[in-house]
PDB file of C-alpha atoms in Angstrom:
ATOM      1  CA  MET A 522     159.873 194.578-129.727  1.00 97.00           C
ATOM      2  CA  THR A 523     158.320 195.294-126.323  1.00 98.00           C
ATOM      3  CA  LYS A 524     160.127 197.023-123.421  1.00 98.00           C
ATOM      4  CA  ILE A 525     158.937 195.584-120.094  1.00 98.00           C
ATOM      5  CA  LEU A 526     159.268 197.071-116.598  1.00 98.00           C
ATOM      6  CA  LEU A 527     158.723 194.387-113.951  1.00 98.00           C
ATOM      7  CA  LEU A 528     158.066 195.372-110.339  1.00 98.00           C
ATOM      8  CA  SER A 529     156.518 193.835-107.248  1.00 98.00           C
ATOM      9  CA  ASP A 530     155.792 194.437-103.573  1.00 97.00           C
ATOM     10  CA  THR A 531     155.045 198.193-103.813  1.00 97.00           C
ATOM     11  CA  HIS A 532     153.062 198.045-100.636  1.00 96.00           C
ATOM     12  CA  SER A 533     151.225 201.311-101.525  1.00 96.00           C
ATOM     13  CA  HIS A 534     154.391 203.124-102.500  1.00 95.00           C
ATOM     14  CA  ILE A 535     154.820 204.906-105.807  1.00 96.00           C
ATOM     15  CA  ASP A 536     157.288 207.755-106.472  1.00 94.00           C
ATOM     16  CA  ASP A 537     158.869 209.755-109.205  1.00 95.00           C
ATOM     17  CA  THR A 538     161.836 207.331-109.542  1.00 95.00           C
ATOM     18  CA  ILE A 539     159.467 204.409-110.265  1.00 96.00           C
ATOM     19  CA  LEU A 540     157.425 206.591-112.605  1.00 97.00           C
ATOM     20  CA  LYS A 541     160.563 207.627-114.507  1.00 97.00           C
ATOM     21  CA  TYR A 542     161.132 203.898-115.383  1.00 97.00           C
ATOM     22  CA  VAL A 543     157.392 203.369-116.081  1.00 98.00           C
ATOM     23  CA  SER A 544     157.563 206.096-118.719  1.00 98.00           C
ATOM     24  CA  GLN A 545     160.497 204.420-120.452  1.00 98.00           C
ATOM     25  CA  ALA A 546     158.639 201.063-120.777  1.00 98.00           C
ATOM     26  CA  ASP A 547     156.077 199.866-123.295  1.00 98.00           C
ATOM     27  CA  GLU A 548     154.295 197.709-120.653  1.00 98.00           C
ATOM     28  CA  VAL A 549     154.466 197.435-116.875  1.00 98.00           C
ATOM     29  CA  TRP A 550     153.992 194.122-115.086  1.00 98.00           C
ATOM     30  CA  HIS A 551     153.296 194.044-111.317  1.00 98.00           C
ATOM     31  CA  ALA A 552     153.739 190.793-109.414  1.00 98.00           C
ATOM     32  CA  GLY A 553     151.501 191.555-106.449  1.00 97.00           C
ATOM     33  CA  ASP A 554     151.347 193.161-103.025  1.00 97.00           C
ATOM     34  CA  ILE A 555     150.162 196.382-104.659  1.00 98.00           C
ATOM     35  CA  GLY A 556     148.791 197.852-101.514  1.00 97.00           C
ATOM     36  CA  ASP A 557     146.795 200.999-102.382  1.00 97.00           C
ATOM     37  CA  LEU A 558     145.243 200.840-105.867  1.00 97.00           C
ATOM     38  CA  ASN A 559     146.517 204.402-106.361  1.00 97.00           C
ATOM     39  CA  VAL A 560     149.767 202.649-107.302  1.00 98.00           C
ATOM     40  CA  THR A 561     148.243 200.733-110.262  1.00 98.00           C
ATOM     41  CA  ASP A 562     145.913 203.524-111.197  1.00 98.00           C
ATOM     42  CA  THR A 563     148.892 205.892-111.508  1.00 98.00           C
ATOM     43  CA  ILE A 564     150.798 203.368-113.673  1.00 98.00           C
ATOM     44  CA  LYS A 565     147.715 202.679-115.848  1.00 98.00           C
ATOM     45  CA  LYS A 566     147.512 206.422-116.703  1.00 98.00           C
ATOM     46  CA  LEU A 567     150.936 206.159-118.267  1.00 98.00           C
ATOM     47  CA  LYS A 568     151.330 202.606-119.667  1.00 98.00           C
ATOM     48  CA  PRO A 569     149.504 199.358-120.222  1.00 98.00           C
ATOM     49  CA  LEU A 570     149.607 197.297-116.997  1.00 98.00           C
ATOM     50  CA  ARG A 571     149.420 193.580-116.309  1.00 98.00           C
ATOM     51  CA  ALA A 572     149.228 192.664-112.650  1.00 98.00           C
ATOM     52  CA  VAL A 573     148.204 190.070-110.033  1.00 98.00           C
ATOM     53  CA  TYR A 574     147.102 190.602-106.428  1.00 98.00           C
ATOM     54  CA  GLY A 575     149.271 189.547-103.519  1.00 97.00           C
ATOM     55  CA  ASN A 576     148.701 188.361-100.028  1.00 97.00           C
ATOM     56  CA  ILE A 577     148.414 191.903 -98.538  1.00 96.00           C
ATOM     57  CA  ASP A 578     146.000 193.086-101.203  1.00 97.00           C
ATOM     58  CA  ASP A 579     142.374 193.822-100.185  1.00 97.00           C
ATOM     59  CA  ALA A 580     139.098 192.785-101.708  1.00 97.00           C
ATOM     60  CA  GLU A 581     139.081 195.731-104.129  1.00 96.00           C
ATOM     61  CA  ALA A 582     142.491 194.724-105.594  1.00 96.00           C
ATOM     62  CA  ARG A 583     141.349 191.122-105.774  1.00 97.00           C
ATOM     63  CA  MET A 584     138.285 192.189-107.769  1.00 97.00           C
ATOM     64  CA  GLU A 585     140.467 194.122-110.266  1.00 97.00           C
ATOM     65  CA  PHE A 586     143.428 191.748-110.632  1.00 98.00           C
ATOM     66  CA  PRO A 587     143.667 187.969-110.787  1.00 98.00           C
ATOM     67  CA  LEU A 588     145.692 185.564-108.602  1.00 97.00           C
ATOM     68  CA  HIS A 589     147.379 184.193-111.746  1.00 97.00           C
ATOM     69  CA  ASN A 590     147.863 186.079-114.980  1.00 98.00           C
ATOM     70  CA  ARG A 591     148.847 183.921-117.986  1.00 98.00           C
ATOM     71  CA  PHE A 592     149.284 185.713-121.346  1.00 98.00           C
ATOM     72  CA  SER A 593     151.579 186.031-124.348  1.00 98.00           C
ATOM     73  CA  CYS A 594     153.733 188.978-125.131  1.00 98.00           C
ATOM     74  CA  GLU A 595     154.785 188.774-128.685  1.00 97.00           C
ATOM     75  CA  ASN A 596     155.738 185.095-128.997  1.00 97.00           C
ATOM     76  CA  VAL A 597     156.630 184.553-125.355  1.00 98.00           C
ATOM     77  CA  SER A 598     154.283 182.804-122.907  1.00 98.00           C
ATOM     78  CA  VAL A 599     154.245 184.430-119.463  1.00 98.00           C
ATOM     79  CA  TRP A 600     152.796 183.474-116.121  1.00 98.00           C
ATOM     80  CA  ILE A 601     152.678 185.963-113.208  1.00 98.00           C
ATOM     81  CA  THR A 602     151.599 185.034-109.716  1.00 98.00           C
ATOM     82  CA  HIS A 603     152.514 186.551-106.374  1.00 97.00           C
ATOM     83  CA  ILE A 604     153.592 183.467-104.295  1.00 96.00           C
ATOM     84  CA  GLY A 605     155.209 181.127-106.788  1.00 96.00           C
ATOM     85  CA  GLY A 606     158.363 179.916-105.087  1.00 94.00           C
ATOM     86  CA  TYR A 607     161.624 179.061-106.921  1.00 93.00           C
ATOM     87  CA  PRO A 608     162.952 176.313-109.178  1.00 94.00           C
ATOM     88  CA  GLY A 609     163.013 173.171-107.110  1.00 90.00           C
ATOM     89  CA  LYS A 610     160.835 174.830-104.438  1.00 94.00           C
ATOM     90  CA  TYR A 611     157.700 175.914-106.243  1.00 95.00           C
ATOM     91  CA  ASN A 612     154.458 176.592-104.417  1.00 93.00           C
ATOM     92  CA  PRO A 613     152.672 173.209-104.140  1.00 93.00           C
ATOM     93  CA  ASN A 614     149.437 174.767-105.535  1.00 91.00           C
ATOM     94  CA  ILE A 615     151.085 175.450-108.929  1.00 93.00           C
ATOM     95  CA  LYS A 616     153.874 172.888-109.151  1.00 91.00           C
ATOM     96  CA  GLU A 617     151.888 170.415-111.247  1.00 92.00           C
ATOM     97  CA  GLU A 618     150.463 172.967-113.732  1.00 92.00           C
ATOM     98  CA  LEU A 619     153.960 174.466-114.084  1.00 92.00           C
ATOM     99  CA  ALA A 620     155.381 171.141-115.058  1.00 91.00           C
ATOM    100  CA  LYS A 621     152.479 170.240-117.376  1.00 94.00           C
ATOM    101  CA  ASN A 622     152.149 173.614-119.126  1.00 95.00           C
ATOM    102  CA  PRO A 623     155.283 175.716-118.409  1.00 96.00           C
ATOM    103  CA  PRO A 624     155.447 179.280-119.699  1.00 98.00           C
ATOM    104  CA  LYS A 625     158.658 180.705-121.164  1.00 98.00           C
ATOM    105  CA  ILE A 626     158.792 183.232-118.327  1.00 98.00           C
ATOM    106  CA  PHE A 627     157.529 182.491-114.795  1.00 98.00           C
ATOM    107  CA  ILE A 628     157.237 185.657-112.596  1.00 98.00           C
ATOM    108  CA  CYS A 629     156.559 185.943-108.906  1.00 98.00           C
ATOM    109  CA  GLY A 630     157.091 188.410-106.052  1.00 97.00           C
ATOM    110  CA  HIS A 631     156.507 188.039-102.294  1.00 96.00           C
ATOM    111  CA  SER A 632     160.002 187.259-101.090  1.00 94.00           C
ATOM    112  CA  HIS A 633     161.387 190.857-101.553  1.00 95.00           C
ATOM    113  CA  ILE A 634     164.505 189.136-102.924  1.00 93.00           C
ATOM    114  CA  LEU A 635     165.529 189.876-106.499  1.00 97.00           C
ATOM    115  CA  LYS A 636     166.375 186.629-108.268  1.00 96.00           C
ATOM    116  CA  VAL A 637     166.534 185.577-111.933  1.00 97.00           C
ATOM    117  CA  MET A 638     167.335 182.000-112.710  1.00 97.00           C
ATOM    118  CA  PHE A 639     166.772 179.522-115.414  1.00 97.00           C
ATOM    119  CA  ASP A 640     164.813 176.435-114.537  1.00 96.00           C
ATOM    120  CA  LYS A 641     166.326 173.614-116.592  1.00 95.00           C
ATOM    121  CA  LYS A 642     163.785 171.044-115.507  1.00 94.00           C
ATOM    122  CA  ASN A 643     160.799 173.061-116.704  1.00 95.00           C
ATOM    123  CA  ASN A 644     162.715 174.963-119.426  1.00 95.00           C
ATOM    124  CA  LEU A 645     161.649 178.390-118.276  1.00 97.00           C
ATOM    125  CA  LEU A 646     163.159 181.691-117.040  1.00 98.00           C
ATOM    126  CA  HIS A 647     162.103 182.416-113.406  1.00 98.00           C
ATOM    127  CA  MET A 648     162.073 186.081-112.407  1.00 98.00           C
ATOM    128  CA  ASN A 649     161.431 187.852-109.152  1.00 98.00           C
ATOM    129  CA  PRO A 650     162.068 191.607-109.296  1.00 98.00           C
ATOM    130  CA  GLY A 651     162.429 192.027-105.565  1.00 96.00           C
ATOM    131  CA  ALA A 652     160.530 194.831-103.867  1.00 96.00           C
ATOM    132  CA  SER A 653     160.126 198.387-105.141  1.00 96.00           C
ATOM    133  CA  GLY A 654     158.142 199.538-102.107  1.00 92.00           C
ATOM    134  CA  LYS A 655     159.434 200.690 -98.718  1.00 90.00           C
ATOM    135  CA  SER A 656     157.779 198.116 -96.493  1.00 85.00           C
ATOM    136  CA  GLY A 657     159.602 194.908 -95.631  1.00 82.00           C
ATOM    137  CA  PHE A 658     163.026 193.712 -94.591  1.00 83.00           C
ATOM    138  CA  HIS A 659     164.802 194.451 -97.897  1.00 86.00           C
ATOM    139  CA  LYS A 660     167.538 197.122 -97.809  1.00 87.00           C
ATOM    140  CA  VAL A 661     167.490 198.207-101.453  1.00 92.00           C
ATOM    141  CA  ARG A 662     164.422 198.699-103.594  1.00 95.00           C
ATOM    142  CA  THR A 663     164.718 196.936-106.951  1.00 97.00           C
ATOM    143  CA  MET A 664     162.882 196.347-110.247  1.00 98.00           C
ATOM    144  CA  LEU A 665     163.770 194.576-113.494  1.00 98.00           C
ATOM    145  CA  ARG A 666     163.499 195.667-117.123  1.00 98.00           C
ATOM    146  CA  PHE A 667     164.018 193.681-120.200  1.00 98.00           C
ATOM    147  CA  VAL A 668     162.974 193.456-123.834  1.00 98.00           C
ATOM    148  CA  ILE A 669     160.847 190.826-125.567  1.00 98.00           C
ATOM    149  CA  ASP A 670     161.623 190.625-129.189  1.00 97.00           C
ATOM    150  CA  ASP A 671     159.419 188.019-131.015  1.00 97.00           C
ATOM    151  CA  ASP A 672     160.375 184.854-129.029  1.00 97.00           C
ATOM    152  CA  LYS A 673     163.519 186.224-127.391  1.00 97.00           C
ATOM    153  CA  ILE A 674     164.049 187.692-123.949  1.00 97.00           C
ATOM    154  CA  LYS A 675     166.979 190.074-123.940  1.00 97.00           C
ATOM    155  CA  ASP A 676     168.667 193.165-122.509  1.00 98.00           C
ATOM    156  CA  LEU A 677     167.803 192.232-118.883  1.00 98.00           C
ATOM    157  CA  GLU A 678     168.691 195.047-116.413  1.00 97.00           C
ATOM    158  CA  ILE A 679     168.472 195.210-112.667  1.00 97.00           C
ATOM    159  CA  ILE A 680     167.269 198.623-111.473  1.00 97.00           C
ATOM    160  CA  GLU A 681     168.245 199.610-107.939  1.00 94.00           C
ATOM    161  CA  ILE A 682     166.110 202.511-106.834  1.00 89.00           C
ATOM    162  CA  GLY A 683     167.870 203.249-103.582  1.00 75.00           C
ATOM    163  CA  GLU A 684     167.630 202.343 -99.932  1.00 69.00           C
ATOM    164  CA  LYS A 685     164.341 202.573 -98.133  1.00 57.00           C
TER     165      LYS A 685
END
């Protein structure tokens, strides 16, 4: 059983509230727009981190993190990318690969809109944790946490970490 904290769009912001949830997780996944690498360096001191770079991230972040991160957690295949789109409106650059080789969980950020939905066509769970940083149009900062237990995804929670 692995407890996951999923966040995105920190835009250089890390605070004690985020770190409280980091400390409760087994792994932290970041879906891009990290901003300052101090964010990911701070998380990595506490927990294992899997991340991708986003459109605002600089060359240093792009050297450290990939555009796409495909891996398995227990018996669940995962694909994280920053700009992925949504079921029925996926990014054209990934649409074909997603249909050919779908993961069980597809994660993206970018929109600053928290959304979790099941994609029946590709038989996958789409997750976007919204934005946990303070930059952007969103009103409430959000993250997701859930558990992966063998091949099951369960105990999904929305974490609202307050207004900007």
